[in-house]
Amino acid sequence: MGDEDWEAEIIKPHMSSYVPVFEEDRYSSGANGDTFNRTPASSSEMDDGPRRDHFMRSGFASGRSLGNRDAGESNKRENPSTLGAFGVGKRFGNKGFLNDKFEEGDSSGFWRGKESNDSEDNQTRNRGFPRRGGYQDGNDSEASGPSRRGGRGSFRGCRGGFGLGSPNNEFEQREGTQCTGGLFGSKRPTLSGAGNGDTYQSRSGNGSGRGGYKGLNEEVITGSGKNSWKSEAEGESGDTQGPKVTYIPPPPPEDEDSIFAHYQTGINFDKYDTILVEVSGHDAPSAILTFEEAHLCQTLNNNIAKAGYTKLTPVQKYSIPIILAGRDLMACAQTGSGKTAAFLLPILAHMMRDGITASRFKELQEPECIIVAPTRELINQIYLEARKFSFGTCVRAVVIYGGTQLGHSIRQIIQGCNILCATPGRLMDIIGKEKIGLKQVKYLVLDEADRMLDMGFGPEMKKLLSCPGMPSKEQRQTLMFSATFPEEIQRLAGEFLKSDYLFVAVGQVGGACRDVQQTILQVGQYSKREKLVEILRNIGDERTMVFVETKKKADFIATFLCQEKISTTSIHGDREQREREQALGDFRCGKCPVLVATSVAARGLDIENVQHVINFDLPSAIDEYVHRIGRTGRCGNIGRAVSFFDPESDSHIAQPLVKVLSDAQQDVPAWLEEIAFSTYVPGFSGSTRGNIFASVDTRKNYQGKSTLNTAGFSSSQAPNPVDDESWD
Ligand SMILES: Nc1ncnc2c1ncn2[C@@H]1O[C@H](COP(=O)(O)OP(=O)(O)OP(=O)(O)O)[C@@H](O)[C@H]1O
């Protein structure tokens, strides 16, 4: 299918065939083995350069060499300090790219209207304005950073934007209505996309394009429209304009086998011990080497054993004693290395020690612990972990998130709630409904903390902390975890933490997991689909996540792959929650071995046996790249990530990408280095949100020393006192 077909494809969505799954007559290459193409970029991978005009788009074969003669070569990086060479700043033959740049939506209208970026980060604002035919306007990037195609800078003004009246929450707030007090006084519909006129909404439901979805557990009711900034509560309870969400997620299985189901650690699990760990801040407790040293209660130890954990990961060795000692913590460790248990286990241990009694049925629940995460699927996963580790105790964990019936969330809570796992929008709604009181909160956890504090969720987090009853930071324990921690976000985080918080960095802050073999292929946008199909056919049935930059593209690529008889499903923010969960379920169980996803699935998701990640589109920010490829290569298992690099649109990421590859001791293609040189920016940060390569606790810029150790050996602490003034 040529690119000229894109518009036709999208304007006539495959309503009957969507959700795009082909189970029968499913393509099988028979290549279940290790047939993945790891050959460095060959000339055929290079000849997909930008086309001079639209006519040239027909047919994928008419590629043009980009003049990067060394594209077929790659350099094995032994020395991670490649970046020192960026000062050369020489230019290679890439400048022609710009001259015949093709604007993707020019003829199709698919991405027309660049100012109208409706990234999920931005939806709050964009949905405040009338839109027409969802496929004709705007870039619908879900990128967590500013969109690179057209949307660039569109919300830069929000940077560090605490206090802005216009929350830009990426995935969560989109479900509700809000912002009336902000820059954009309009409301958004409660159901994603439903009611905004997006023509393809109908694909998922009964064909009615406007608020027409009515699924098994859902109905759409138009509310009356009372003004309030609050996002979901009113929307879902019908107080405001917009449809009411009545989806009730199925309860998770209750049997012990399902609760403790887990996958095996991989061959590189023991190599975690060789990773350097840096602890900064003063009086850090020593790391522990074994679970026994944590002196957890018997029930917890039983649960740990049933979960298949026999050995601590580095982030657990350091974080568990720190949390047990009652200290605030910011911890940064590579994707898939066990951060969830690193905070859950000591919190549960404290709760058991404190003799938490089962909270009984009452209208207002006062949880001792609140955990927030940026996406619904992730918070649900954290909840399942909390349920697993608290099995057999009287600690009750509850999960609430957007896209589900508000009444269902309330019913879950009033049955008793010690640990509340929530997405921010739903949490604020429930607090607003006075179903949750904050007075008893002793532990506040921000998972994916850099995301939770950036311009998307930062304002919501601020609101949470200023809610009546929320204990001050001196009276609660605040814990932040992520695989990436841009400097700028670290500074913001200081506001939430006690001044003597500890910072644990396992390996390089913001570094990619070394168990993921990374390959970067130079592929022009019009050759991407062909290349994708080629790779997926080689992969066979191995589980693969394909990341694209926009929701519409996710639909399109999923449909395209189904047409190619590759069993595929998709997850993105314009899908109903029920569909999202179904898609994830189908992917998890292997029914659909290919999941096309936007950034909504980039962080935190822990899915067994994901062997490949393909970046069909590279993200706009390098931290996003690190999280995406971290969906594979988890817990010591080996994974592979292939990224299509289109010089026309991706050169901005070349430099940080080279650094991530070098640091992870991956091959760096010569052509990528050339592009990185030619786009050299002095003092580059690698992220739209500051330097993700903060190799250390940013306080060290002010205070001096920290401690460096390999995991498992306790550190000698002699750091200087923190400059309180900088943080409070
Ligand atoms: N000590 C351990 N022994 C065995 N398995 C473990 C251990 N710790 C964690 N795991 C498992 O490793 C997997 C990854 O853990 P987890 O999801 O907590 O990683 P993460 O560091 O939070 O990743 P991400 O940065 O992607 O969010 C999970 O399946 C978890 O159950």
mmCIF file of C-alpha atoms in Angstrom, residues 337-616:
data_model
loop_
_atom_site.group_PDB
_atom_site.id
_atom_site.type_symbol
_atom_site.label_atom_id
_atom_site.label_comp_id
_atom_site.label_asym_id
_atom_site.label_seq_id
_atom_site.Cartn_x
_atom_site.Cartn_y
_atom_site.Cartn_z
ATOM 1 C CA SER A 337 15.238 -3.883 37.542
ATOM 2 C CA GLY A 338 12.658 -4.219 40.292
ATOM 3 C CA LYS A 339 11.849 -0.707 41.429
ATOM 4 C CA THR A 340 8.253 -1.625 42.268
ATOM 5 C CA ALA A 341 9.206 -4.147 44.926
ATOM 6 C CA ALA A 342 11.901 -1.757 46.107
ATOM 7 C CA PHE A 343 9.235 0.564 47.464
ATOM 8 C CA LEU A 344 6.367 -1.844 48.115
ATOM 9 C CA LEU A 345 8.235 -4.232 50.372
ATOM 10 C CA PRO A 346 9.546 -1.732 52.933
ATOM 11 C CA ILE A 347 6.240 0.152 52.991
ATOM 12 C CA LEU A 348 4.395 -3.073 53.682
ATOM 13 C CA ALA A 349 6.975 -4.013 56.283
ATOM 14 C CA HIS A 350 6.332 -0.738 58.075
ATOM 15 C CA MET A 351 2.617 -1.219 57.905
ATOM 16 C CA MET A 352 2.916 -4.685 59.375
ATOM 17 C CA ARG A 353 5.259 -3.403 62.052
ATOM 18 C CA ASP A 354 2.821 -0.628 62.916
ATOM 19 C CA GLY A 355 0.055 -3.170 63.258
ATOM 20 C CA ILE A 356 -2.169 -1.696 60.601
ATOM 21 C CA THR A 357 -5.576 -3.157 61.086
ATOM 22 C CA ALA A 358 -7.887 -3.873 58.224
ATOM 23 C CA SER A 359 -9.707 -0.683 57.421
ATOM 24 C CA ARG A 360 -13.375 -1.332 57.634
ATOM 25 C CA PHE A 361 -16.224 -0.377 55.394
ATOM 26 C CA LYS A 362 -16.818 3.329 55.751
ATOM 27 C CA GLU A 363 -17.668 6.244 53.538
ATOM 28 C CA LEU A 364 -14.412 8.088 54.133
ATOM 29 C CA GLN A 365 -11.295 5.988 53.931
ATOM 30 C CA GLU A 366 -7.932 7.210 55.143
ATOM 31 C CA PRO A 367 -5.161 5.242 53.445
ATOM 32 C CA GLU A 368 -1.711 5.116 54.943
ATOM 33 C CA CYS A 369 -0.068 4.941 51.546
ATOM 34 C CA ILE A 370 -0.799 6.616 48.239
ATOM 35 C CA ILE A 371 0.982 5.517 45.082
ATOM 36 C CA VAL A 372 0.586 7.501 41.889
ATOM 37 C CA ALA A 373 1.691 6.634 38.366
ATOM 38 C CA PRO A 374 1.070 8.291 35.024
ATOM 39 C CA THR A 375 -0.915 5.654 33.174
ATOM 40 C CA ARG A 376 -3.853 3.470 34.008
ATOM 41 C CA GLU A 377 -2.287 0.241 32.923
ATOM 42 C CA LEU A 378 0.802 0.949 34.956
ATOM 43 C CA ILE A 379 -1.062 1.841 38.118
ATOM 44 C CA ASN A 380 -3.101 -1.309 37.733
ATOM 45 C CA GLN A 381 0.097 -3.313 37.457
ATOM 46 C CA ILE A 382 1.476 -1.681 40.600
ATOM 47 C CA TYR A 383 -1.767 -2.503 42.373
ATOM 48 C CA LEU A 384 -1.421 -6.153 41.388
ATOM 49 C CA GLU A 385 2.072 -6.150 42.828
ATOM 50 C CA ALA A 386 0.816 -4.559 46.033
ATOM 51 C CA ARG A 387 -1.943 -7.140 46.245
ATOM 52 C CA LYS A 388 0.603 -9.907 45.736
ATOM 53 C CA PHE A 389 3.002 -8.753 48.420
ATOM 54 C CA SER A 390 0.221 -7.979 50.884
ATOM 55 C CA PHE A 391 -1.418 -11.360 50.350
ATOM 56 C CA GLY A 392 -2.415 -12.916 53.650
ATOM 57 C CA THR A 393 -2.056 -9.643 55.559
ATOM 58 C CA CYS A 394 -4.819 -7.309 56.576
ATOM 59 C CA VAL A 395 -3.435 -4.541 54.411
ATOM 60 C CA ARG A 396 -5.865 -3.819 51.649
ATOM 61 C CA ALA A 397 -4.706 -2.274 48.379
ATOM 62 C CA VAL A 398 -7.147 -0.564 46.036
ATOM 63 C CA VAL A 399 -6.683 0.776 42.529
ATOM 64 C CA ILE A 400 -8.560 3.619 40.896
ATOM 65 C CA TYR A 401 -7.972 5.121 37.488
ATOM 66 C CA GLY A 402 -9.671 7.096 34.766
ATOM 67 C CA GLY A 403 -11.731 5.617 31.972
ATOM 68 C CA THR A 404 -13.638 3.507 34.449
ATOM 69 C CA GLN A 405 -16.868 4.146 36.247
ATOM 70 C CA LEU A 406 -16.376 6.558 39.102
ATOM 71 C CA GLY A 407 -18.916 4.708 41.211
ATOM 72 C CA HIS A 408 -16.861 1.572 40.809
ATOM 73 C CA SER A 409 -13.795 3.378 42.148
ATOM 74 C CA ILE A 410 -15.781 4.649 45.101
ATOM 75 C CA ARG A 411 -17.169 1.207 45.854
ATOM 76 C CA GLN A 412 -13.673 -0.244 45.854
ATOM 77 C CA ILE A 413 -12.469 2.408 48.244
ATOM 78 C CA ILE A 414 -15.243 2.331 50.787
ATOM 79 C CA GLN A 415 -14.694 -1.381 51.353
ATOM 80 C CA GLY A 416 -11.411 -0.491 52.996
ATOM 81 C CA CYS A 417 -8.223 1.057 51.732
ATOM 82 C CA ASN A 418 -4.731 1.042 53.198
ATOM 83 C CA ILE A 419 -2.750 1.421 50.005
ATOM 84 C CA LEU A 420 -4.368 3.527 47.328
ATOM 85 C CA CYS A 421 -2.921 3.128 43.847
ATOM 86 C CA ALA A 422 -4.234 5.892 41.619
ATOM 87 C CA THR A 423 -3.748 7.909 38.516
ATOM 88 C CA PRO A 424 -3.666 11.597 39.380
ATOM 89 C CA GLY A 425 -6.912 12.749 37.797
ATOM 90 C CA ARG A 426 -9.008 10.048 39.397
ATOM 91 C CA LEU A 427 -7.284 10.550 42.714
ATOM 92 C CA MET A 428 -8.135 14.237 42.756
ATOM 93 C CA ASP A 429 -11.710 13.448 41.839
ATOM 94 C CA ILE A 430 -12.093 10.980 44.645
ATOM 95 C CA ILE A 431 -10.538 13.387 47.108
ATOM 96 C CA GLY A 432 -12.962 16.016 45.844
ATOM 97 C CA LYS A 433 -15.809 13.600 46.507
ATOM 98 C CA GLU A 434 -14.556 13.214 50.061
ATOM 99 C CA LYS A 435 -14.175 9.476 49.779
ATOM 100 C CA ILE A 436 -10.525 9.690 50.646
ATOM 101 C CA GLY A 437 -9.066 11.570 53.568
ATOM 102 C CA LEU A 438 -5.361 12.292 53.580
ATOM 103 C CA LYS A 439 -4.666 12.702 57.279
ATOM 104 C CA GLN A 440 -3.243 9.231 57.722
ATOM 105 C CA VAL A 441 -0.930 9.321 54.717
ATOM 106 C CA LYS A 442 2.514 8.246 55.814
ATOM 107 C CA TYR A 443 3.895 7.148 52.465
ATOM 108 C CA LEU A 444 3.560 8.966 49.191
ATOM 109 C CA VAL A 445 5.097 7.209 46.208
ATOM 110 C CA LEU A 446 5.583 8.739 42.782
ATOM 111 C CA ASP A 447 6.418 6.007 40.322
ATOM 112 C CA GLU A 448 7.821 7.282 37.037
ATOM 113 C CA ALA A 449 8.481 10.326 39.157
ATOM 114 C CA ASP A 450 10.070 12.419 36.443
ATOM 115 C CA ARG A 451 6.888 12.042 34.455
ATOM 116 C CA MET A 452 4.744 12.751 37.473
ATOM 117 C CA LEU A 453 6.573 15.992 38.115
ATOM 118 C CA ASP A 454 6.937 17.344 34.633
ATOM 119 C CA MET A 455 4.677 19.881 33.082
ATOM 120 C CA GLY A 456 1.986 17.303 32.475
ATOM 121 C CA PHE A 457 1.313 16.040 35.948
ATOM 122 C CA GLY A 458 3.289 18.475 38.048
ATOM 123 C CA PRO A 459 0.376 20.836 38.666
ATOM 124 C CA GLU A 460 -1.826 17.949 39.735
ATOM 125 C CA MET A 461 0.830 16.718 42.113
ATOM 126 C CA LYS A 462 1.101 20.176 43.582
ATOM 127 C CA LYS A 463 -2.623 20.238 44.104
ATOM 128 C CA LEU A 464 -2.454 16.876 45.795
ATOM 129 C CA LEU A 465 0.131 18.106 48.230
ATOM 130 C CA SER A 466 -1.863 21.182 49.075
ATOM 131 C CA CYS A 467 -5.090 19.258 49.661
ATOM 132 C CA PRO A 468 -6.525 19.745 53.138
ATOM 133 C CA GLY A 469 -5.263 17.110 55.495
ATOM 134 C CA MET A 470 -2.222 16.053 53.476
ATOM 135 C CA PRO A 471 0.615 15.748 55.971
ATOM 136 C CA SER A 472 3.523 18.061 55.292
ATOM 137 C CA LYS A 473 6.645 16.576 53.810
ATOM 138 C CA GLU A 474 8.170 16.513 57.272
ATOM 139 C CA GLN A 475 5.365 14.275 58.446
ATOM 140 C CA ARG A 476 5.194 11.840 55.585
ATOM 141 C CA GLN A 477 7.726 9.749 53.720
ATOM 142 C CA THR A 478 7.998 10.644 50.060
ATOM 143 C CA LEU A 479 9.512 8.194 47.616
ATOM 144 C CA MET A 480 10.273 8.756 43.966
ATOM 145 C CA PHE A 481 11.333 6.147 41.442
ATOM 146 C CA SER A 482 12.172 6.210 37.768
ATOM 147 C CA ALA A 483 14.677 5.037 35.200
ATOM 148 C CA THR A 484 15.210 8.609 34.059
ATOM 149 C CA PHE A 485 15.577 11.740 36.106
ATOM 150 C CA PRO A 486 16.358 14.902 34.158
ATOM 151 C CA GLU A 487 18.209 17.448 36.223
ATOM 152 C CA GLU A 488 15.466 19.978 35.981
ATOM 153 C CA ILE A 489 12.935 17.503 37.317
ATOM 154 C CA GLN A 490 15.248 16.535 40.146
ATOM 155 C CA ARG A 491 15.237 20.130 41.223
ATOM 156 C CA LEU A 492 11.455 20.292 41.134
ATOM 157 C CA ALA A 493 11.300 17.071 43.088
ATOM 158 C CA GLY A 494 13.189 18.727 45.892
ATOM 159 C CA GLU A 495 10.025 20.642 46.743
ATOM 160 C CA PHE A 496 8.270 17.410 47.558
ATOM 161 C CA LEU A 497 11.009 15.809 49.597
ATOM 162 C CA LYS A 498 12.571 16.428 52.957
ATOM 163 C CA SER A 499 15.813 18.299 52.572
ATOM 164 C CA ASP A 500 17.862 15.327 53.705
ATOM 165 C CA TYR A 501 16.470 12.921 51.166
ATOM 166 C CA LEU A 502 18.753 10.301 49.757
ATOM 167 C CA PHE A 503 19.461 9.804 46.104
ATOM 168 C CA VAL A 504 20.223 6.351 44.761
ATOM 169 C CA ALA A 505 21.521 5.996 41.224
ATOM 170 C CA VAL A 506 21.978 2.478 39.921
ATOM 171 C CA GLY A 507 24.213 2.805 36.895
ATOM 172 C CA GLN A 508 23.936 5.908 34.826
ATOM 173 C CA VAL A 509 20.938 8.077 35.490
ATOM 174 C CA GLY A 510 18.782 7.907 32.402
ATOM 175 C CA GLY A 511 20.851 5.149 30.841
ATOM 176 C CA ALA A 512 19.347 2.348 28.803
ATOM 177 C CA CYS A 513 19.205 -1.184 30.087
ATOM 178 C CA ARG A 514 22.279 -3.003 28.840
ATOM 179 C CA ASP A 515 20.362 -6.204 28.340
ATOM 180 C CA VAL A 516 18.630 -4.635 25.385
ATOM 181 C CA GLN A 517 20.509 -4.988 22.145
ATOM 182 C CA GLN A 518 19.876 -1.753 20.316
ATOM 183 C CA THR A 519 19.922 -1.358 16.557
ATOM 184 C CA ILE A 520 19.329 1.861 14.711
ATOM 185 C CA LEU A 521 18.353 1.593 11.061
ATOM 186 C CA GLN A 522 18.198 4.510 8.713
ATOM 187 C CA VAL A 523 14.749 4.246 7.205
ATOM 188 C CA GLY A 524 12.900 7.012 5.425
ATOM 189 C CA GLN A 525 9.297 7.489 6.338
ATOM 190 C CA TYR A 526 7.991 5.943 3.147
ATOM 191 C CA SER A 527 9.932 2.779 3.610
ATOM 192 C CA LYS A 528 9.055 2.236 7.217
ATOM 193 C CA ARG A 529 6.063 0.002 6.704
ATOM 194 C CA GLU A 530 7.868 -2.223 4.285
ATOM 195 C CA LYS A 531 10.755 -2.539 6.710
ATOM 196 C CA LEU A 532 8.417 -3.186 9.595
ATOM 197 C CA VAL A 533 6.718 -6.029 7.810
ATOM 198 C CA GLU A 534 10.069 -7.480 6.838
ATOM 199 C CA ILE A 535 11.271 -7.422 10.431
ATOM 200 C CA LEU A 536 8.044 -8.766 11.876
ATOM 201 C CA ARG A 537 8.052 -11.642 9.414
ATOM 202 C CA ASN A 538 11.549 -12.517 10.501
ATOM 203 C CA ILE A 539 10.542 -12.307 14.124
ATOM 204 C CA GLY A 540 7.644 -14.691 13.713
ATOM 205 C CA ASP A 541 5.505 -15.082 16.790
ATOM 206 C CA GLU A 542 7.806 -13.465 19.312
ATOM 207 C CA ARG A 543 6.145 -10.723 21.248
ATOM 208 C CA THR A 544 6.892 -7.314 19.816
ATOM 209 C CA MET A 545 5.896 -3.795 20.749
ATOM 210 C CA VAL A 546 5.871 -1.300 17.916
ATOM 211 C CA PHE A 547 5.962 2.317 19.030
ATOM 212 C CA VAL A 548 4.605 5.082 16.887
ATOM 213 C CA GLU A 549 4.321 8.734 17.639
ATOM 214 C CA THR A 550 0.634 9.401 17.165
ATOM 215 C CA LYS A 551 -2.625 7.758 18.073
ATOM 216 C CA LYS A 552 -3.899 7.891 14.539
ATOM 217 C CA LYS A 553 -0.774 6.299 13.247
ATOM 218 C CA ALA A 554 -1.136 3.553 15.828
ATOM 219 C CA ASP A 555 -4.559 2.758 14.419
ATOM 220 C CA PHE A 556 -3.284 2.960 10.917
ATOM 221 C CA ILE A 557 -0.257 0.746 11.430
ATOM 222 C CA ALA A 558 -2.261 -1.799 13.401
ATOM 223 C CA THR A 559 -4.797 -1.981 10.595
ATOM 224 C CA PHE A 560 -2.062 -2.169 8.015
ATOM 225 C CA LEU A 561 -0.355 -5.049 9.813
ATOM 226 C CA CYS A 562 -3.617 -6.903 10.088
ATOM 227 C CA GLN A 563 -4.043 -6.499 6.368
ATOM 228 C CA GLU A 564 -0.612 -8.019 6.053
ATOM 229 C CA LYS A 565 -1.964 -10.888 8.144
ATOM 230 C CA ILE A 566 0.222 -10.142 11.118
ATOM 231 C CA SER A 567 -1.857 -10.571 14.204
ATOM 232 C CA THR A 568 -1.795 -7.158 15.820
ATOM 233 C CA THR A 569 -3.600 -5.064 18.341
ATOM 234 C CA SER A 570 -3.065 -1.514 19.501
ATOM 235 C CA ILE A 571 -3.081 0.636 22.589
ATOM 236 C CA HIS A 572 -3.296 4.385 22.702
ATOM 237 C CA GLY A 573 -5.132 7.156 24.408
ATOM 238 C CA ASP A 574 -8.020 7.422 21.996
ATOM 239 C CA ARG A 575 -9.106 3.883 22.645
ATOM 240 C CA GLU A 576 -11.714 3.192 25.245
ATOM 241 C CA GLN A 577 -10.343 1.852 28.486
ATOM 242 C CA ARG A 578 -12.051 -1.446 27.884
ATOM 243 C CA GLU A 579 -10.314 -1.685 24.513
ATOM 244 C CA ARG A 580 -6.977 -0.729 26.020
ATOM 245 C CA GLU A 581 -7.232 -3.454 28.598
ATOM 246 C CA GLN A 582 -8.409 -5.956 26.028
ATOM 247 C CA ALA A 583 -5.473 -5.073 23.787
ATOM 248 C CA LEU A 584 -3.005 -5.468 26.604
ATOM 249 C CA GLY A 585 -4.597 -8.752 27.618
ATOM 250 C CA ASP A 586 -4.439 -10.080 24.053
ATOM 251 C CA PHE A 587 -0.808 -9.079 23.845
ATOM 252 C CA ARG A 588 0.100 -10.497 27.242
ATOM 253 C CA CYS A 589 -1.421 -13.875 26.502
ATOM 254 C CA GLY A 590 0.155 -14.031 23.055
ATOM 255 C CA LYS A 591 -3.122 -13.959 21.171
ATOM 256 C CA CYS A 592 -1.780 -10.895 19.377
ATOM 257 C CA PRO A 593 2.004 -11.039 19.403
ATOM 258 C CA VAL A 594 2.310 -7.528 18.020
ATOM 259 C CA LEU A 595 1.174 -4.493 19.981
ATOM 260 C CA VAL A 596 1.277 -1.142 18.255
ATOM 261 C CA ALA A 597 1.492 1.509 20.912
ATOM 262 C CA THR A 598 1.994 5.171 21.554
ATOM 263 C CA SER A 599 3.826 6.593 24.537
ATOM 264 C CA VAL A 600 0.954 5.491 26.706
ATOM 265 C CA ALA A 601 2.672 2.114 26.883
ATOM 266 C CA ALA A 602 6.231 3.394 27.061
ATOM 267 C CA ARG A 603 6.687 3.428 30.807
ATOM 268 C CA GLY A 604 6.586 0.799 33.440
ATOM 269 C CA LEU A 605 4.642 -1.955 31.744
ATOM 270 C CA ASP A 606 6.068 -5.303 32.698
ATOM 271 C CA ILE A 607 4.933 -7.847 30.144
ATOM 272 C CA GLU A 608 6.417 -11.279 30.069
ATOM 273 C CA ASN A 609 8.377 -12.311 27.056
ATOM 274 C CA VAL A 610 8.441 -9.089 25.143
ATOM 275 C CA GLN A 611 11.461 -9.901 23.042
ATOM 276 C CA HIS A 612 11.411 -6.979 20.674
ATOM 277 C CA VAL A 613 10.667 -3.310 20.672
ATOM 278 C CA ILE A 614 10.484 -1.521 17.364
ATOM 279 C CA ASN A 615 10.506 2.242 17.259
ATOM 280 C CA PHE A 616 8.648 2.757 14.030
#
